[in-house]
Amino acid sequence: EQLRRRALAPLPAGMSRPLALRQALTGRWGEGGAPDLRQALVDVDRASLAAGLQVLAAALAGLRDALAQAHAAAGLVWEAETALGRVLIDLGTTDDERSLVAPLLLVDGGGDDRYHFLDDTRRPAIALLLDLAGRDHYASAAPAAGVPVGLLGYGLLWDAGRDDDRYDGADLDQAAAVLGGAVLVDEGGNDHYAARGHAQAFAMGGLAVLLDRAGDDRYEALTFAQASAGPAAVALLVDAAGDDRYRLAAEPLVAPSAQRPDLNVSAGQGMGIGIRADHLDGRSLAGGLGVLLDGGGDDDYQATVFAQGAGYWRGGGLLFDRGGQDHYQAIWYGQAAAAHAGLGLLIDRGRASDRYQASQSTSMAAAHDGALAMLLDEGGDDDYRLGDLGLGAAHDTGVALFADLDGDDRYAVSSEACRAFGAAIAEQPDGPAAVPNLGLFMDLGGTDRYGCGLARNDQRWTWPGGGDGAGFDGVAPFRLETGTVPAPAGPAAPPRPWREAPRGRSWP
């Protein structure tokens, strides 16, 4: 609590939880003369905020480990009201149904439980829940009502069982943080996560982590979800194993996209997004870092606009899939795409055959306006289907790199202009003079098929004008490998004890 107060002490006077929630969900900054959330995102003490979340996560993990060995405590029930909120310890294994305001601490010993979290101003600034076993259902009645929500505070939910669980939420749920920290850990089972938006590892001015250790899981939302990071934030979704499905639905329409107003903007599945206000009041903010890490399995990713390793307005997005026969589907700005000094990365490891589809534009390693985008597929007989502008295409001072390392691949581009395969395109008069485009396409193995343009199997080509663009198909004149850094030999060093940094400083 002391670290939370320290982190929030620099915030503008009058910045409350309802106000921060409203501005985060609507983007109406400082409306009616209210304190501006953008200023709070700049002022918050992020080092203290992260330190507080670390302390709570370590404490909850320690409690889980201790209770796993505390057989004598089985069946214990204890409840207390504290200055920081309600504490309830119930180590029984019955099937409980609880309708409650998120508590300071709730520990449940097991059983197939149902939690229904109510919207109430009495919700504490810190909320922790540990459920040790069972097929559980967690549901929230309103935005920010669930436990794993850090709204000017902290929220941590740890489901330690290996059963099939279900999570149902509205906005700001399932590891979501605004000027706070949020963590959701599920140890296993075939789980289902469903929310409206701003969920499933979403952060703005804080840190949000969703970790699912095992099982064939489903993630469903409409917008700003599945590793979506706004300014001054990191959002991390880690699914360690299983055949998983990630879906950011086009409708019902709740957040129209600028590119396709009839569809929701996805802004997720590894997305960093800034606040662009150069056409409004000029108070823009760089985006954060959104990272989706999938540990393997045959996965399916579905989204609309800005998703699957995408960055906007100095934000960075990464989608890393460790292997399996995967399917990526988007419409615009997907699959390693970035705009306005953003960063978009998609890395697919393994030798399985993957499918990439982007029906309209600016996808599959496409960079616009000072952005950087890279797509790397390690191998397999892959299928790429693009509408326009991608596959290593740079536009108006962008830098784009596409690399497929092996396999008999097929490429199809529906646009007659075929702005792909290392295209470098300048449509702004001063673009190339300021910062040249750089587009590069490489397919380094297999017998490949191309549907348009200069690209051919076992050939090299250059883009005819407007910047520096080139493509290469064939055995590489160099060796390109992917891998991980090996762990150092010998026993692991003991963790350093946590200690507070002096006020106004942060430890390296």
XYZ file of C-alpha atoms in Angstrom:
508
model
C 0.000 0.000 0.000
C 2.886 2.361 0.720
C 4.360 1.730 -2.723
C 0.974 2.274 -4.351
C 0.559 5.609 -2.605
C 4.062 6.634 -3.560
C 3.441 5.714 -7.195
C 0.240 7.744 -7.389
C 1.392 10.730 -5.317
C 2.462 12.804 -8.376
C -0.947 12.448 -10.071
C -3.028 15.560 -10.788
C -5.399 16.510 -7.986
C -8.833 15.035 -8.524
C -7.699 12.034 -10.579
C -10.071 9.382 -9.242
C -10.746 5.802 -10.232
C -14.106 6.548 -11.932
C -12.531 9.433 -13.861
C -9.521 7.387 -14.979
C -11.793 4.536 -16.040
C -14.058 6.807 -18.073
C -11.219 8.518 -19.920
C -9.369 5.257 -20.577
C -12.450 3.675 -22.151
C -13.636 6.696 -24.157
C -10.490 8.677 -24.996
C -12.164 11.929 -23.948
C -9.156 13.417 -22.245
C -9.819 16.139 -19.671
C -13.406 16.583 -20.797
C -15.312 19.339 -19.019
C -12.197 20.692 -17.329
C -11.557 17.449 -15.421
C -7.985 16.318 -14.729
C -6.432 14.855 -17.872
C -5.493 11.158 -17.758
C -2.676 11.835 -20.218
C -0.921 13.967 -17.630
C -1.340 11.218 -15.059
C 0.264 8.720 -17.441
C 3.306 10.977 -17.586
C 3.444 11.691 -13.856
C 2.887 8.234 -12.329
C 5.932 6.760 -10.572
C 6.270 3.582 -12.626
C 9.200 2.193 -10.641
C 7.236 2.234 -7.388
C 4.180 0.869 -9.184
C 6.141 -2.099 -10.535
C 7.822 -2.731 -7.191
C 4.473 -2.959 -5.438
C 3.161 -5.444 -7.990
C 6.284 -7.550 -7.585
C 5.826 -7.689 -3.811
C 2.195 -8.790 -4.115
C 2.886 -11.414 -6.786
C 5.672 -12.926 -4.709
C 3.460 -12.965 -1.623
C 0.602 -14.697 -3.449
C 2.961 -17.280 -4.945
C 4.421 -17.919 -1.505
C 0.954 -18.349 -0.020
C 0.054 -20.848 -2.736
C 3.185 -22.897 -2.024
C 2.641 -22.797 1.730
C -0.978 -23.933 1.515
C -0.004 -26.822 -0.747
C 1.946 -28.223 2.217
C -0.361 -27.125 5.040
C -2.553 -30.224 5.242
C -3.496 -29.514 8.849
C -5.238 -26.325 7.746
C -7.719 -28.146 5.493
C -11.272 -26.987 6.168
C -10.220 -23.806 7.948
C -12.600 -20.844 7.595
C -11.570 -17.408 8.826
C -12.837 -13.926 8.017
C -11.862 -10.414 9.070
C -12.442 -6.789 8.141
C -9.304 -4.672 7.905
C -8.555 -1.048 7.134
C -7.617 -2.092 3.592
C -10.584 -4.378 2.952
C -12.163 -7.743 3.662
C -10.120 -10.930 4.159
C -11.765 -14.346 3.709
C -9.919 -17.662 4.059
C -12.024 -20.735 3.212
C -9.953 -23.892 2.838
C -12.938 -26.170 2.388
C -13.500 -28.019 -0.871
C -17.234 -27.513 -1.362
C -18.706 -25.976 -4.504
C -19.225 -22.358 -3.490
C -21.255 -19.635 -5.148
C -20.103 -16.178 -4.128
C -21.607 -12.836 -5.096
C -19.372 -10.157 -3.654
C -17.352 -6.994 -4.066
C -13.732 -7.787 -4.856
C -12.027 -8.363 -1.474
C -8.590 -7.459 -0.206
C -7.820 -11.196 -0.013
C -9.874 -14.289 -0.739
C -8.436 -17.810 -0.553
C -10.556 -20.795 -1.599
C -9.406 -24.347 -0.941
C -11.154 -26.056 -3.841
C -14.407 -27.150 -5.383
C -16.183 -25.986 -8.521
C -16.782 -22.386 -7.538
C -18.711 -19.513 -9.105
C -17.626 -15.941 -8.424
C -19.806 -12.981 -9.357
C -18.056 -9.685 -8.697
C -20.252 -6.664 -8.066
C -19.641 -3.053 -9.012
C -19.206 -1.073 -5.813
C -17.274 2.006 -4.725
C -16.168 0.057 -1.642
C -13.832 -2.060 -3.748
C -10.364 -1.867 -2.171
C -7.400 -0.444 -4.038
C -5.674 -3.829 -3.672
C -7.512 -7.084 -4.448
C -6.078 -10.615 -4.301
C -7.736 -13.974 -4.985
C -6.192 -17.440 -4.751
C -8.248 -20.492 -5.739
C -6.427 -23.767 -5.156
C -8.484 -26.211 -7.249
C -11.699 -26.895 -9.119
C -13.574 -26.034 -12.279
C -14.249 -22.371 -11.567
C -16.230 -19.556 -13.163
C -15.306 -15.904 -12.661
C -17.802 -13.262 -13.829
C -17.924 -9.474 -13.457
C -21.060 -7.355 -13.412
C -19.514 -4.107 -14.654
C -16.284 -2.546 -15.964
C -13.370 -2.873 -13.539
C -15.418 -4.981 -11.094
C -13.288 -8.132 -11.321
C -10.292 -9.022 -9.167
C -7.422 -8.963 -11.724
C -7.848 -5.220 -12.327
C -5.361 -2.527 -11.361
C -7.230 0.782 -11.470
C -5.106 3.191 -9.446
C -4.112 0.074 -7.546
C -3.423 -3.640 -7.879
C -5.421 -6.735 -8.739
C -4.131 -10.329 -8.790
C -6.041 -13.550 -9.441
C -4.279 -16.910 -9.228
C -6.147 -20.087 -10.167
C -3.820 -22.863 -9.042
C -5.936 -25.794 -10.223
C -5.587 -27.629 -13.509
C -9.276 -27.820 -14.334
C -11.234 -26.091 -17.097
C -12.103 -22.566 -15.964
C -14.211 -19.793 -17.458
C -13.680 -16.043 -17.197
C -16.454 -13.622 -18.241
C -15.925 -9.873 -18.041
C -17.019 -6.505 -19.365
C -14.445 -3.746 -19.953
C -11.207 -3.565 -17.983
C -10.942 -7.130 -16.748
C -8.837 -10.287 -16.935
C -5.460 -8.637 -16.288
C -6.167 -4.986 -17.044
C -4.380 -1.990 -15.567
C -4.816 1.785 -15.708
C -2.329 3.562 -13.444
C -1.841 0.238 -11.690
C -0.770 -3.367 -11.972
C -2.763 -6.508 -12.751
C -1.888 -10.203 -12.921
C -3.970 -13.254 -13.842
C -2.377 -16.705 -13.557
C -4.134 -19.935 -14.536
C -2.154 -23.114 -13.932
C -3.897 -25.308 -16.501
C -7.002 -26.742 -18.092
C -8.899 -25.842 -21.245
C -9.902 -22.332 -20.266
C -12.230 -19.798 -21.865
C -11.657 -16.056 -21.518
C -14.394 -13.702 -22.766
C -14.602 -9.919 -22.335
C -15.908 -6.842 -24.120
C -12.600 -5.016 -24.349
C -9.613 -3.443 -22.597
C -8.912 -6.885 -21.191
C -6.806 -10.040 -21.358
C -3.523 -8.212 -20.743
C -4.371 -4.554 -21.348
C -2.424 -1.722 -19.762
C -2.248 2.063 -19.823
C 0.146 3.647 -17.379
C 1.052 0.369 -15.702
C 1.708 -3.328 -16.119
C -0.663 -6.177 -17.001
C 0.265 -9.863 -17.190
C -1.913 -12.839 -18.143
C -0.188 -16.216 -17.810
C -1.892 -19.482 -18.772
C 0.421 -22.420 -18.236
C -1.332 -25.238 -20.132
C -4.421 -26.387 -22.011
C -6.309 -25.631 -25.208
C -7.535 -22.141 -24.413
C -9.906 -19.636 -26.032
C -9.558 -15.857 -25.807
C -12.442 -13.717 -27.068
C -12.915 -9.940 -26.995
C -13.929 -7.044 -29.240
C -11.196 -4.433 -28.904
C -7.996 -3.451 -27.044
C -7.261 -6.920 -25.720
C -4.847 -9.846 -25.782
C -1.606 -7.965 -25.096
C -2.608 -4.358 -25.816
C -0.427 -1.585 -24.388
C -1.178 2.119 -24.341
C 1.227 4.858 -23.212
C 3.609 4.214 -20.320
C 2.605 0.563 -20.183
C 3.626 -3.030 -20.746
C 1.011 -5.687 -21.520
C 2.095 -9.321 -21.614
C 0.014 -12.380 -22.498
C 1.828 -15.709 -22.171
C 0.137 -18.974 -23.113
C 2.710 -21.664 -22.479
C 1.173 -24.628 -24.307
C -1.839 -26.028 -26.136
C -3.858 -25.472 -29.297
C -5.198 -21.999 -28.604
C -7.682 -19.655 -30.267
C -7.380 -15.874 -30.104
C -10.289 -13.844 -31.478
C -10.875 -10.097 -31.634
C -14.296 -9.880 -33.239
C -15.374 -7.373 -35.880
C -18.826 -6.956 -34.330
C -20.955 -5.993 -32.499
C -19.513 -2.585 -33.256
C -18.145 -0.827 -30.153
C -14.905 0.807 -31.390
C -15.004 1.661 -35.120
C -11.699 1.521 -36.948
C -10.504 4.545 -38.929
C -9.597 2.278 -41.841
C -12.845 0.286 -41.742
C -15.528 2.156 -39.766
C -17.860 -0.817 -40.130
C -15.489 -2.973 -38.064
C -14.014 -2.771 -34.591
C -10.385 -1.792 -34.294
C -8.677 -4.808 -32.743
C -5.639 -3.101 -31.199
C -4.425 -6.365 -29.745
C -2.711 -9.729 -30.070
C 0.591 -7.992 -29.481
C -0.080 -4.274 -29.997
C 1.516 -1.076 -28.745
C -0.574 2.026 -29.386
C 0.101 5.661 -28.619
C -2.229 8.624 -28.262
C -2.106 10.772 -31.386
C -3.276 14.334 -30.813
C -1.324 16.364 -33.370
C -4.634 17.128 -35.091
C -6.328 17.983 -31.766
C -4.560 19.715 -28.874
C -1.061 18.448 -29.632
C -0.694 16.441 -26.405
C 0.388 13.163 -27.958
C 1.960 10.265 -26.060
C 4.098 7.399 -27.324
C 2.611 3.924 -27.099
C 3.726 1.128 -24.827
C 4.851 -2.443 -25.462
C 2.333 -5.229 -26.071
C 3.693 -8.775 -26.247
C 1.865 -12.034 -26.955
C 3.998 -15.140 -26.397
C 2.541 -18.513 -27.356
C 4.578 -21.550 -26.360
C 3.449 -23.846 -29.162
C 0.550 -25.835 -30.538
C -1.719 -25.389 -33.544
C -3.035 -21.902 -32.874
C -5.605 -19.691 -34.564
C -5.421 -15.878 -34.502
C -8.343 -13.799 -35.803
C -8.511 -9.995 -35.797
C -9.480 -6.992 -37.912
C -7.317 -3.837 -37.856
C -4.032 -3.342 -35.953
C -3.190 -6.747 -34.531
C -0.773 -9.675 -34.458
C 2.442 -7.799 -33.843
C 1.487 -4.203 -34.610
C 2.664 -0.768 -33.510
C 1.158 2.702 -33.802
C 2.471 6.136 -32.806
C 5.760 5.010 -31.280
C 4.190 1.925 -29.754
C 5.641 -1.556 -30.135
C 3.850 -4.856 -30.661
C 5.267 -8.386 -30.756
C 3.639 -11.728 -31.469
C 5.961 -14.682 -30.882
C 4.674 -18.194 -31.614
C 7.050 -20.979 -30.708
C 5.718 -23.593 -33.116
C 2.799 -25.524 -34.523
C 0.564 -25.288 -37.558
C -0.790 -21.779 -37.073
C -3.369 -19.617 -38.824
C -3.198 -15.814 -38.799
C -6.142 -13.817 -40.150
C -6.501 -10.021 -40.217
C -7.816 -7.286 -42.505
C -5.627 -4.177 -42.254
C -2.419 -3.423 -40.350
C -1.867 -6.996 -39.211
C 0.898 -9.577 -38.928
C 3.936 -7.375 -38.328
C 2.614 -3.960 -39.319
C 3.426 -0.513 -38.004
C 2.663 3.155 -38.627
C 3.917 6.542 -37.422
C 7.228 5.486 -35.848
C 5.734 2.292 -34.446
C 7.294 -1.159 -34.262
C 5.586 -4.371 -35.378
C 7.134 -7.847 -35.099
C 5.805 -11.335 -35.780
C 8.068 -14.345 -35.274
C 6.818 -17.869 -35.965
C 9.256 -20.610 -35.049
C 9.184 -24.277 -36.007
C 8.880 -26.164 -39.263
C 5.097 -26.548 -39.408
C 3.065 -25.181 -42.311
C 1.340 -21.908 -41.442
C -1.329 -19.777 -43.121
C -1.311 -15.975 -43.233
C -4.299 -13.986 -44.506
C -4.737 -10.193 -44.645
C -7.580 -9.304 -46.959
C -6.953 -5.570 -47.436
C -3.720 -3.685 -46.819
C -0.520 -2.922 -44.920
C 0.225 -6.336 -43.454
C 2.827 -9.117 -43.326
C 5.852 -6.891 -42.684
C 4.550 -3.493 -43.768
C 5.868 -0.199 -42.393
C 4.474 3.317 -42.896
C 5.784 6.756 -41.895
C 8.983 6.144 -40.006
C 7.890 2.741 -38.704
C 9.727 -0.575 -38.538
C 8.100 -3.939 -39.276
C 9.500 -7.463 -39.477
C 7.950 -10.888 -40.088
C 10.080 -14.006 -39.679
C 8.793 -17.536 -40.362
C 11.287 -20.275 -39.612
C 9.999 -22.943 -41.984
C 7.221 -25.132 -43.327
C 5.168 -25.018 -46.509
C 3.438 -21.732 -45.784
C 0.594 -19.942 -47.529
C 0.493 -16.121 -47.673
C -2.569 -14.289 -49.029
C -2.400 -10.478 -49.044
C -4.691 -7.760 -50.354
C -2.155 -4.977 -50.908
C 1.056 -3.468 -49.487
C 3.040 -5.986 -47.537
C 5.432 -8.929 -47.593
C 8.334 -6.621 -46.883
C 6.810 -3.357 -48.116
C 7.950 0.083 -46.937
C 5.780 3.161 -47.441
C 6.700 6.808 -46.879
C 9.949 6.430 -44.918
C 9.230 3.018 -43.445
C 11.584 0.070 -42.973
C 10.178 -3.424 -43.592
C 11.777 -6.868 -43.563
C 10.139 -10.179 -44.493
C 12.005 -13.486 -44.187
C 10.800 -17.056 -44.721
C 13.678 -19.406 -44.008
C 12.539 -22.661 -45.600
C 9.723 -24.634 -47.215
C 7.709 -24.692 -50.429
C 5.694 -21.513 -49.989
C 2.860 -19.909 -51.900
C 2.309 -16.149 -52.174
C -0.834 -14.485 -53.542
C -1.466 -10.716 -53.777
C -4.896 -9.631 -54.992
C -3.945 -6.038 -55.895
C -2.918 -5.518 -59.522
C -0.278 -3.018 -58.410
C 1.453 -5.835 -56.495
C 2.978 -3.536 -53.880
C 4.800 -6.376 -52.187
C 7.947 -8.528 -52.131
C 10.327 -5.778 -51.098
C 8.359 -2.807 -52.364
C 9.525 0.699 -51.438
C 6.854 3.290 -52.118
C 6.920 7.055 -51.601
C 3.700 9.033 -51.904
C 4.751 12.090 -49.885
C 6.836 14.586 -51.918
C 9.463 15.027 -49.222
C 9.501 11.429 -48.022
C 12.539 9.903 -49.749
C 14.563 13.092 -49.293
C 14.023 13.021 -45.533
C 14.412 9.311 -44.696
C 14.531 6.765 -47.538
C 12.219 3.769 -47.605
C 13.763 0.368 -47.148
C 11.818 -2.737 -48.135
C 13.368 -6.196 -48.177
C 11.866 -9.605 -48.986
C 13.742 -12.896 -48.552
C 12.624 -16.492 -49.109
C 15.645 -18.631 -48.365
C 14.570 -22.163 -49.195
C 12.176 -24.425 -51.063
C 10.345 -24.168 -54.354
C 8.063 -21.156 -54.106
C 5.167 -19.790 -56.140
C 4.422 -16.109 -56.731
C 1.308 -14.596 -58.244
C 2.419 -11.146 -59.363
C 5.180 -8.639 -59.956
C 8.864 -9.311 -60.445
C 9.105 -12.028 -57.802
C 10.175 -15.444 -59.069
C 11.578 -18.619 -57.575
C 15.399 -18.607 -57.408
C 15.605 -14.995 -58.587
C 16.619 -11.561 -57.336
C 14.819 -8.312 -58.086
C 14.692 -4.637 -57.163
C 11.737 -2.316 -56.772
C 11.626 0.003 -59.816
C 11.403 3.376 -58.034
C 10.488 5.527 -55.046
C 13.063 4.212 -52.598
C 15.264 1.231 -51.828
C 13.451 -2.078 -52.218
C 14.637 -5.539 -53.165
C 13.726 -9.192 -53.051
C 15.611 -12.463 -53.037
C 14.479 -16.071 -53.495
C 16.997 -18.862 -53.242
C 19.745 -20.284 -51.109
C 21.027 -17.468 -48.946
C 24.596 -16.272 -49.423
C 24.712 -16.156 -45.633
C 23.448 -18.283 -42.744
C 20.466 -17.007 -40.784
C 19.525 -18.825 -37.588
C 17.034 -18.281 -34.808
C 17.449 -19.449 -31.260
C 17.473 -18.583 -27.608
C 20.322 -17.469 -25.400
C 21.569 -20.485 -23.389
C 21.379 -20.337 -19.624
C 24.716 -19.819 -17.870
C 26.445 -22.944 -16.574
C 26.472 -23.724 -12.883
C 23.926 -23.144 -10.146
C 21.568 -20.220 -10.475
C 22.445 -17.152 -8.498
C 20.138 -16.519 -5.533
C 17.585 -13.770 -6.097
C 18.553 -10.373 -4.784
C 16.440 -9.262 -1.827
C 14.003 -6.530 -2.695
C 14.653 -3.151 -1.133
C 13.074 0.225 -1.608
C 14.748 2.763 -3.808
C 15.187 6.236 -2.347
C 12.327 8.534 -3.207
C 12.727 9.985 -6.665
C 15.081 7.223 -7.836
C 14.769 3.722 -9.251
C 17.155 0.804 -9.048
C 18.711 -0.534 -12.271
